[in-house]
Coordinates of C-alpha atoms and ligand atoms in Angstrom, one line a residue:
X1259 CA -42.4 -88.0 1.5
X1260 CA -42.2 -89.8 -1.9
X1261 CA -44.9 -92.4 -2.7
X1262 CA -44.8 -95.0 -5.4
X1263 CA -48.0 -95.6 -7.2
X1264 CA -49.8 -98.9 -7.7
X1265 CA -50.8 -100.1 -11.1
X1266 CA -54.4 -99.0 -10.4
X1267 CA -53.3 -95.5 -9.4
X1268 CA -51.1 -95.2 -12.5
X1269 CA -54.1 -96.1 -14.6
X1270 CA -56.1 -93.3 -13.1
X1271 CA -53.2 -90.8 -13.5
X1272 CA -53.0 -92.0 -17.2
X1273 CA -56.7 -91.3 -17.7
X1274 CA -56.3 -87.8 -16.3
X1275 CA -53.1 -87.2 -18.2
X1276 CA -54.7 -88.3 -21.5
X1277 CA -57.6 -86.0 -20.9
X1278 CA -55.1 -83.1 -20.5
X1279 CA -53.6 -84.1 -23.9
X1280 CA -57.1 -84.0 -25.5
X1281 CA -57.9 -80.7 -23.8
X1282 CA -54.7 -79.2 -25.1
X1283 CA -55.7 -80.3 -28.6
X1284 CA -59.0 -78.5 -28.3
X1285 CA -57.0 -75.4 -27.3
X1286 CA -54.6 -76.0 -30.2
X1287 CA -57.5 -76.0 -32.6
X1288 CA -58.7 -72.6 -31.3
X1289 CA -55.3 -70.8 -31.2
X1290 CA -55.1 -68.1 -33.9
X1291 CA -54.3 -64.4 -34.1
X1292 CA -57.1 -62.4 -32.4
X1293 CA -58.1 -65.1 -30.0
X1294 CA -57.7 -64.3 -26.3
X1295 CA -56.3 -66.6 -23.7
X1296 CA -59.5 -66.2 -21.7
X1297 CA -61.4 -67.7 -24.6
X1298 CA -58.9 -70.6 -24.7
X1299 CA -59.4 -71.0 -20.9
X1300 CA -63.2 -71.3 -21.4
X1301 CA -62.8 -73.9 -24.1
X1302 CA -60.6 -76.0 -21.9
X1303 CA -62.8 -75.8 -18.8
X1304 CA -65.9 -76.8 -20.8
X1305 CA -64.1 -79.7 -22.4
X1306 CA -62.8 -81.0 -19.1
X1307 CA -66.2 -80.7 -17.4
X1308 CA -68.0 -82.3 -20.3
X1309 CA -65.8 -85.4 -19.5
X1310 CA -66.9 -85.4 -15.9
X1311 CA -63.5 -84.2 -14.7
X1312 CA -62.4 -81.1 -12.9
X1313 CA -59.8 -78.5 -14.0
X1314 CA -56.8 -79.3 -11.8
X1315 CA -55.5 -75.7 -11.5
X1316 CA -58.7 -73.9 -10.7
X1317 CA -58.7 -73.1 -7.0
X1318 CA -55.1 -74.2 -6.5
X1319 CA -53.7 -71.6 -4.1
X1320 CA -56.5 -69.3 -5.3
X1321 CA -55.7 -69.6 -9.0
X1322 CA -59.0 -68.8 -10.8
X1323 CA -58.5 -70.5 -14.2
X1324 CA -58.2 -73.8 -15.9
X1325 CA -55.1 -73.0 -17.9
X1326 CA -51.9 -71.1 -17.3
X1327 CA -51.3 -69.2 -20.6
X1328 CA -47.8 -67.8 -20.8
X1329 CA -47.2 -65.5 -23.8
X1330 CA -43.8 -64.8 -25.3
X1331 CA -41.5 -63.6 -22.4
X1332 CA -43.8 -65.1 -19.8
X1333 CA -42.2 -68.4 -18.6
X1334 CA -45.0 -70.0 -16.7
X1335 CA -48.1 -69.3 -14.6
X1336 CA -49.5 -66.6 -17.0
X1337 CA -53.1 -65.7 -16.1
X1338 CA -55.6 -66.0 -19.0
X1339 CA -56.7 -62.5 -20.0
X1340 CA -58.5 -60.4 -22.7
X1341 CA -55.5 -59.5 -24.7
X1342 CA -55.8 -61.0 -28.2
X1343 CA -52.9 -63.2 -29.4
X1344 CA -50.9 -61.8 -32.3
X1345 CA -49.4 -63.4 -35.3
X1346 CA -45.8 -64.4 -34.4
X1347 CA -46.5 -64.8 -30.6
X1348 CA -45.9 -68.0 -28.8
X1349 CA -48.1 -69.2 -26.0
X1350 CA -47.2 -71.9 -23.5
X1351 CA -50.4 -73.6 -22.3
X1352 CA -50.2 -75.6 -19.1
X1353 CA -53.2 -77.7 -18.1
X1354 CA -54.0 -80.0 -15.2
X1355 CA -57.0 -82.2 -14.7
X1356 CA -58.4 -84.0 -11.7
X1357 CA -60.4 -87.1 -12.4
X1358 CA -61.3 -89.9 -10.1
X1359 CA -59.1 -88.4 -7.4
X1360 CA -55.9 -88.2 -9.5
X1361 CA -54.2 -85.4 -11.4
X1362 CA -52.6 -85.3 -14.8
X1363 CA -50.4 -82.4 -15.8
X1364 CA -49.0 -81.4 -19.2
X1365 CA -47.9 -78.3 -21.1
X1366 CA -47.2 -77.4 -24.7
X1367 CA -45.9 -74.2 -26.3
X1368 CA -47.8 -73.2 -29.4
X1369 CA -46.9 -70.9 -32.3
X1370 CA -49.6 -68.3 -33.1
X1371 CA -49.6 -68.2 -36.9
X1372 CA -46.1 -68.0 -38.3
X1373 CA -43.2 -67.5 -35.9
X1374 CA -39.6 -66.6 -36.7
X1375 CA -36.9 -69.3 -37.1
X1376 CA -35.1 -68.3 -33.9
X1377 CA -38.2 -68.8 -31.8
X1378 CA -39.1 -71.9 -33.7
X1379 CA -35.7 -73.3 -32.7
X1380 CA -36.4 -72.5 -29.1
X1381 CA -39.6 -74.5 -29.2
X1382 CA -37.8 -77.5 -30.9
X1383 CA -34.9 -77.5 -28.4
X1384 CA -37.2 -77.2 -25.4
X1385 CA -39.2 -80.2 -26.6
X1386 CA -35.9 -82.1 -27.1
X1387 CA -35.0 -81.1 -23.5
X1388 CA -38.2 -82.7 -22.3
X1389 CA -37.4 -85.9 -24.1
X1390 CA -33.8 -85.9 -22.9
X1391 CA -35.2 -85.6 -19.3
X1392 CA -37.8 -88.3 -19.8
X1393 CA -35.0 -90.7 -21.1
X1394 CA -33.4 -90.4 -17.6
X1395 CA -36.6 -91.2 -15.7
X1396 CA -35.8 -94.9 -15.3
X1397 CA -35.4 -97.1 -12.2
X1398 CA -31.9 -96.8 -10.7
X1399 CA -31.3 -93.3 -12.0
X1400 CA -31.6 -90.2 -9.8
X1401 CA -33.6 -87.0 -10.3
X1402 CA -30.4 -85.1 -10.8
X1403 CA -29.8 -87.2 -14.0
X1404 CA -33.0 -85.7 -15.4
X1405 CA -31.9 -82.1 -14.5
X1406 CA -28.4 -82.7 -15.9
X1407 CA -29.8 -84.0 -19.2
X1408 CA -32.2 -81.1 -19.6
X1409 CA -29.6 -78.5 -18.7
X1410 CA -26.9 -80.0 -21.0
X1411 CA -29.1 -79.9 -24.0
X1412 CA -30.5 -76.4 -23.4
X1413 CA -27.1 -74.9 -22.7
X1414 CA -25.5 -76.5 -25.8
X1415 CA -27.8 -74.2 -27.7
X1416 CA -27.0 -71.2 -25.6
X1417 CA -30.3 -71.1 -23.8
X1418 CA -31.0 -70.3 -20.2
X1419 CA -32.5 -72.9 -17.8
X1420 CA -34.9 -71.5 -15.3
X1421 CA -33.9 -72.4 -11.7
X1422 CA -36.8 -71.1 -9.7
X1423 CA -39.4 -73.4 -11.0
X1424 CA -39.2 -77.2 -11.2
X1425 CA -41.0 -80.4 -12.2
X1426 CA -42.6 -82.4 -9.5
X1427 CA -44.3 -85.6 -8.4
X1428 CA -48.0 -86.0 -9.4
X1429 CA -50.8 -88.2 -7.9
X1430 CA -53.6 -87.4 -5.5
X1431 CA -52.0 -84.0 -5.4
X1432 CA -51.1 -81.7 -8.3
X1433 CA -47.6 -81.2 -6.7
X1434 CA -46.0 -83.9 -4.7
X1435 CA -42.5 -84.8 -3.7
X1436 CA -39.9 -85.1 -5.2
X1437 CA -39.0 -81.8 -6.9
X1438 CA -37.5 -82.4 -10.3
X1439 CA -35.2 -79.5 -11.2
X1440 CA -34.3 -78.9 -14.8
X1441 CA -30.6 -78.5 -13.9
X1442 CA -28.3 -80.5 -11.7
X1443 CA -25.5 -82.9 -11.4
X1444 CA -25.5 -86.5 -12.5
X1445 CA -25.9 -89.1 -9.7
X1446 CA -27.4 -86.6 -7.3
X1447 CA -31.0 -86.3 -6.0
X1448 CA -33.6 -88.9 -5.3
X1449 CA -33.0 -92.5 -6.4
X1450 CA -35.9 -93.3 -8.7
X1451 CA -37.9 -96.5 -8.5
X1452 CA -40.6 -98.1 -10.7
X1453 CA -44.0 -96.5 -10.0
X1454 CA -42.7 -93.0 -9.2
X1455 CA -44.9 -90.6 -11.2
X1456 CA -43.3 -87.3 -12.2
X1457 CA -44.2 -84.2 -14.2
X1458 CA -41.1 -83.4 -16.1
X1459 CA -41.3 -79.7 -17.1
X1460 CA -38.4 -77.9 -18.7
X1461 CA -38.7 -74.1 -18.8
X1462 CA -36.1 -72.8 -21.3
X1463 CA -35.3 -69.2 -22.0
X1464 CA -33.8 -67.9 -25.2
X1465 CA -31.6 -65.5 -23.2
X1466 CA -30.8 -65.2 -19.6
X1467 CA -32.0 -67.9 -17.2
X1468 CA -33.1 -65.2 -14.7
X1469 CA -36.7 -64.5 -14.2
X1470 CA -38.9 -62.0 -12.5
X1471 CA -42.1 -62.6 -10.5
X1472 CA -44.9 -60.2 -11.2
X1473 CA -47.0 -58.5 -8.5
X1474 CA -50.1 -60.5 -9.5
X1475 CA -48.5 -63.3 -7.5
X1476 CA -48.5 -65.7 -10.4
X1477 CA -46.9 -64.5 -13.6
X1478 CA -43.2 -65.3 -14.1
X1479 CA -41.4 -63.7 -17.0
X1480 CA -37.8 -63.6 -18.3
X1481 CA -35.7 -60.9 -16.8
X1482 CA -34.4 -59.8 -20.2
X1483 CA -37.8 -59.9 -22.0
X1484 CA -36.7 -62.6 -24.4
X1485 CA -39.1 -65.5 -25.2
X1486 CA -39.4 -68.7 -23.1
X1487 CA -40.8 -72.1 -23.9
X1488 CA -42.3 -74.8 -21.7
X1489 CA -43.2 -78.4 -22.5
X1490 CA -44.3 -80.9 -19.8
X1491 CA -45.3 -84.5 -19.7
X1492 CA -46.5 -86.7 -16.8
X1493 CA -44.5 -89.9 -16.8
X1494 CA -44.0 -93.0 -14.7
X1495 CA -40.6 -94.3 -13.9
X1496 CA -40.1 -97.9 -15.2
X1497 CA -37.2 -100.3 -15.5
X1498 CA -35.3 -99.5 -18.7
X1499 CA -37.6 -96.9 -20.2
X1500 CA -40.0 -94.3 -18.7
X1501 CA -43.7 -94.6 -19.7
X1502 CA -45.2 -91.3 -20.8
X1503 CA -48.7 -91.0 -19.4
X1504 CA -49.8 -87.8 -21.1
X1505 CA -49.7 -87.4 -24.8
X1506 CA -49.1 -84.8 -27.5
X1507 CA -50.7 -87.1 -30.1
X1508 CA -54.0 -85.2 -30.4
X1509 CA -52.2 -81.9 -30.4
X1510 CA -50.0 -82.9 -33.3
X1511 CA -52.9 -84.1 -35.4
X1512 CA -54.6 -80.7 -34.9
X1513 CA -51.3 -78.8 -35.7
X1514 CA -50.7 -81.0 -38.8
X1515 CA -54.2 -80.1 -40.1
X1516 CA -53.6 -76.4 -39.6
X1517 CA -50.4 -76.3 -41.8
Ligands
LIG1169 MG1 -46.6 -79.1 -13.5

């Protein structure tokens, strides 16, 4: 069942989502060759708890960490570990926060040091896919319009769009109806109304769209071993233009300072 959020609920989801953005900025500041994803996870958990909030992923279906950290060919749901990040890696960091009963959810793919131009392009295009999807999250459009826009943009660049994992509603639960695929046909899917809160989350592969599930029950990586990127925002459907509830603003400030 799909539920539309009240203004008060949207305010709470916005607060949670903005805290995710600030948490990802703390992570951004720490990312460097030699740092482990477990260290990033500890930074994120401490930051969230210092704000009186709870990590949204910890305990979800038995997941033990605050972040999903997905390196290079890992698409999503990578488990933080003790392997140091290397110069030239990319790491997709997905974070959820629960605060005052409501979740926020956002993800950003970071470069570790200097990455090659081909991978940099993947990150740029995946981010453009996110914005193409968000542009469709308006009253009167359908969820298939979001998927269509994401898929079109990714495939124009020869990239593969992951089918097995999708965006989703967000609210009192981390994952709510409806599903928001990153592929699809225009004019299909749920008719969206003002107050529908969605996590739009393109997962775009440099090569094949096919993925493999690892035996740890979480990690999903590309079938061909080529890199994958993931950007995600929590947004609310509005008339005319979606409102983005999460923010990359703090991340960008940190990244600009690192250059
Ligand atoms: Mg999500």
